[in-house]
């Protein structure tokens, strides 16, 4: 199983690579389109701001490469957000796989600190990505922006409002939380991702 991690100006590339090593996989970290296209699956990591990371992706034509990939891809945190159409973070148009807009948590309506930084429980999980993971299992989040619940939502979390903790469309799978920081539950989700076949289509 050859797993590639997209190399770009994301902050969690090496911790994501270490998480795959913990489950027995040595990933290739690369920005080469040919290597990404020939991988069994691709990870689109993410830790940073939407506008600066989108700028980098565009400068290196990685947005186009990502859209062209046909094997299973896992977007993590800002990786989930960048696969949407637009983000309020820097008012930036993104890769556009999911026709959704990323919104900012507005503290006044939630009386909650922003960013959400810590453990929170998953709900409404429905997908092979979460095999062996139960409703109310905890995963680790660090984010100020979120994708509202939409037809592509395969898990939710609640932080003053219910939002998309994970999305799925065709070969694109995403999680808002950090599986590389979510202990055994996170590792289980990464293992499930490795076993997902490209034919796992969206089940609405
Ligand atoms: N940890 C992150 O990558 C954060 C993603 C995005 N900047 C947000 O605040 O939601």
Coordinates of C-alpha atoms and ligand atoms in Angstrom, one line a residue:
X1 CA 0.0 0.0 0.0
X2 CA 1.7 3.2 -1.1
X3 CA 0.4 6.3 0.7
X4 CA 1.5 9.8 -0.4
X5 CA 1.2 12.9 1.8
X6 CA 0.9 16.1 -0.2
X7 CA 3.9 18.3 0.6
X8 CA 2.8 22.0 0.9
X9 CA 3.0 24.8 3.5
X10 CA 0.8 22.8 6.0
X11 CA 2.0 22.5 9.6
X12 CA 1.1 18.9 10.4
X13 CA 2.7 17.0 7.6
X14 CA 5.3 15.2 9.8
X15 CA 2.9 14.4 12.6
X16 CA 0.5 12.9 10.0
X17 CA 3.4 10.9 8.6
X18 CA 4.3 9.6 12.1
X19 CA 0.7 8.6 12.7
X20 CA 0.8 6.4 9.5
X21 CA 4.1 4.9 10.7
X22 CA 2.4 4.0 14.0
X23 CA -0.1 1.9 12.0
X24 CA 2.7 0.3 10.0
X25 CA 2.8 2.4 6.8
X26 CA 5.8 4.5 5.6
X27 CA 4.2 7.4 3.6
X28 CA 5.9 9.3 0.8
X29 CA 5.8 13.1 1.4
X30 CA 5.8 14.7 -2.1
X31 CA 4.4 17.5 -4.2
X32 CA 5.1 15.6 -7.5
X33 CA 2.0 15.1 -9.5
X34 CA 3.3 11.9 -11.0
X35 CA 4.0 10.3 -7.6
X36 CA 0.7 11.5 -6.2
X37 CA -1.2 10.1 -9.2
X38 CA 0.5 6.7 -8.9
X39 CA -0.2 6.3 -5.2
X40 CA -2.9 3.9 -3.8
X41 CA -4.2 6.8 -1.7
X42 CA -3.3 10.4 -0.9
X43 CA -3.4 12.4 2.3
X44 CA -4.1 16.2 2.1
X45 CA -2.9 17.3 5.6
X46 CA -3.7 20.7 7.0
X47 CA -2.8 23.0 9.7
X48 CA -2.8 26.7 8.8
X49 CA -4.9 29.5 7.3
X50 CA -7.0 28.9 4.3
X51 CA -5.8 31.9 2.3
X52 CA -2.1 31.3 2.7
X53 CA -2.4 27.6 2.0
X54 CA -4.6 28.2 -1.0
X55 CA -2.1 30.7 -2.4
X56 CA 0.7 28.1 -2.1
X57 CA -1.5 25.4 -3.7
X58 CA -2.3 27.7 -6.6
X59 CA 1.3 28.8 -7.1
X60 CA 2.4 25.2 -7.4
X61 CA -0.7 24.1 -9.4
X62 CA -1.5 21.6 -6.6
X63 CA -5.1 22.6 -6.6
X64 CA -5.4 21.3 -10.2
X65 CA -3.5 18.2 -9.3
X66 CA -5.8 17.5 -6.3
X67 CA -8.9 17.9 -8.4
X68 CA -7.5 15.4 -11.0
X69 CA -6.7 12.6 -8.6
X70 CA -9.0 9.6 -8.7
X71 CA -7.8 7.4 -5.8
X72 CA -9.1 7.9 -2.2
X73 CA -7.9 11.2 -0.8
X74 CA -8.2 12.1 2.9
X75 CA -8.3 15.9 3.7
X76 CA -7.4 16.8 7.3
X77 CA -8.5 19.9 9.1
X78 CA -7.8 22.9 6.8
X79 CA -7.5 20.1 4.2
X80 CA -11.2 19.6 4.6
X81 CA -11.9 23.3 4.4
X82 CA -9.7 23.8 1.3
X83 CA -11.7 21.1 -0.6
X84 CA -14.8 23.3 -0.2
X85 CA -15.8 26.1 -2.7
X86 CA -15.0 29.1 -0.4
X87 CA -13.7 29.9 3.0
X88 CA -14.5 33.0 5.1
X89 CA -10.9 32.7 6.4
X90 CA -9.3 35.4 4.1
X91 CA -12.4 35.3 1.9
X92 CA -10.8 32.9 -0.5
X93 CA -12.1 30.6 -3.2
X94 CA -10.8 27.1 -2.6
X95 CA -10.4 23.8 -4.6
X96 CA -14.1 23.4 -5.0
X97 CA -14.7 19.6 -4.6
X98 CA -17.5 20.2 -2.2
X99 CA -19.9 23.0 -3.2
X100 CA -20.0 24.3 0.4
X101 CA -18.7 27.5 2.1
X102 CA -16.6 27.4 5.2
X103 CA -17.8 29.7 8.0
X104 CA -16.2 31.2 11.1
X105 CA -17.5 30.3 14.6
X106 CA -19.0 33.5 15.9
X107 CA -18.3 33.5 19.7
X108 CA -21.2 35.8 20.6
X109 CA -23.8 33.3 19.6
X110 CA -21.9 30.3 21.2
X111 CA -20.5 31.9 24.4
X112 CA -17.6 29.5 23.6
X113 CA -13.9 30.3 23.1
X114 CA -12.7 30.3 19.5
X115 CA -10.8 28.4 18.2
X116 CA -12.4 25.2 19.4
X117 CA -9.2 23.5 20.8
X118 CA -9.6 20.1 22.4
X119 CA -11.5 16.9 22.5
X120 CA -15.0 16.7 21.3
X121 CA -17.4 13.8 20.5
X122 CA -18.5 12.6 17.1
X123 CA -22.2 12.1 16.2
X124 CA -24.3 10.9 13.3
X125 CA -21.4 8.8 12.0
X126 CA -22.3 6.9 8.8
X127 CA -19.5 5.6 6.6
X128 CA -16.8 2.9 6.1
X129 CA -14.4 5.6 7.3
X130 CA -15.7 5.2 10.8
X131 CA -15.9 1.4 11.0
X132 CA -15.3 0.4 14.6
X133 CA -15.8 4.0 15.8
X134 CA -18.9 4.7 17.9
X135 CA -21.1 7.7 18.2
X136 CA -19.7 9.8 21.2
X137 CA -16.2 8.6 20.6
X138 CA -13.8 11.6 21.1
X139 CA -11.4 13.1 18.6
X140 CA -9.1 16.2 18.8
X141 CA -10.1 19.5 17.1
X142 CA -8.2 22.8 16.6
X143 CA -10.1 25.2 14.4
X144 CA -11.9 28.5 14.2
X145 CA -13.8 27.7 11.0
X146 CA -16.3 25.0 10.2
X147 CA -18.3 23.4 7.3
X148 CA -22.0 23.6 8.1
X149 CA -23.9 20.2 8.0
X150 CA -24.6 19.5 4.3
X151 CA -25.5 16.5 2.0
X152 CA -21.9 15.3 2.1
X153 CA -21.7 15.2 5.9
X154 CA -20.8 11.7 7.3
X155 CA -20.2 12.8 10.9
X156 CA -21.0 15.8 13.0
X157 CA -19.7 17.5 16.1
X158 CA -21.3 20.2 18.3
X159 CA -19.6 23.4 19.3
X160 CA -22.5 25.8 20.0
X161 CA -23.9 24.4 16.8
X162 CA -23.8 21.1 14.9
X163 CA -21.2 21.2 12.1
X164 CA -19.5 18.7 9.7
X165 CA -16.8 16.7 11.5
X166 CA -16.3 14.7 8.3
X167 CA -17.4 14.8 4.6
X168 CA -17.4 12.4 1.7
X169 CA -17.9 12.9 -2.0
X170 CA -16.7 10.3 -4.6
X171 CA -13.0 9.6 -3.8
X172 CA -12.7 12.6 -1.5
X173 CA -13.0 11.9 2.3
X174 CA -12.3 14.7 4.8
X175 CA -12.2 15.2 8.6
X176 CA -12.2 18.5 10.4
X177 CA -10.4 17.0 13.4
X178 CA -6.8 15.8 13.7
X179 CA -6.7 11.9 13.5
X180 CA -3.0 12.1 14.1
X181 CA -3.7 13.7 17.5
X182 CA -6.8 11.6 18.3
X183 CA -5.2 8.5 19.8
X184 CA -6.5 5.0 19.0
X185 CA -9.8 6.4 17.5
X186 CA -7.7 8.5 15.1
X187 CA -5.5 5.6 14.2
X188 CA -8.6 3.4 13.6
X189 CA -9.9 6.1 11.1
X190 CA -6.5 6.2 9.3
X191 CA -6.6 2.4 9.1
X192 CA -10.1 2.5 7.7
X193 CA -9.0 5.1 5.1
X194 CA -6.3 2.7 3.9
X195 CA -8.9 0.0 3.4
X196 CA -11.4 2.2 1.5
X197 CA -11.7 1.2 -2.2
X198 CA -11.9 3.9 -4.9
X199 CA -15.4 2.6 -5.7
X200 CA -16.8 3.6 -2.3
X201 CA -19.3 6.1 -3.7
X202 CA -21.3 8.6 -1.8
X203 CA -24.3 7.0 -0.1
X204 CA -26.8 9.8 0.4
Ligands
LIG1 N1 -5.7 23.7 12.7 C1 -6.0 24.2 11.5 O1 -5.5 23.9 10.5 C2 -7.0 25.4 11.5 C3 -7.7 25.5 10.2 C4 -8.4 26.8 10.0 N2 -7.3 27.9 9.9 C5 -9.4 27.1 11.1 O2 -9.0 27.9 12.0 O3 -10.4 26.5 11.1

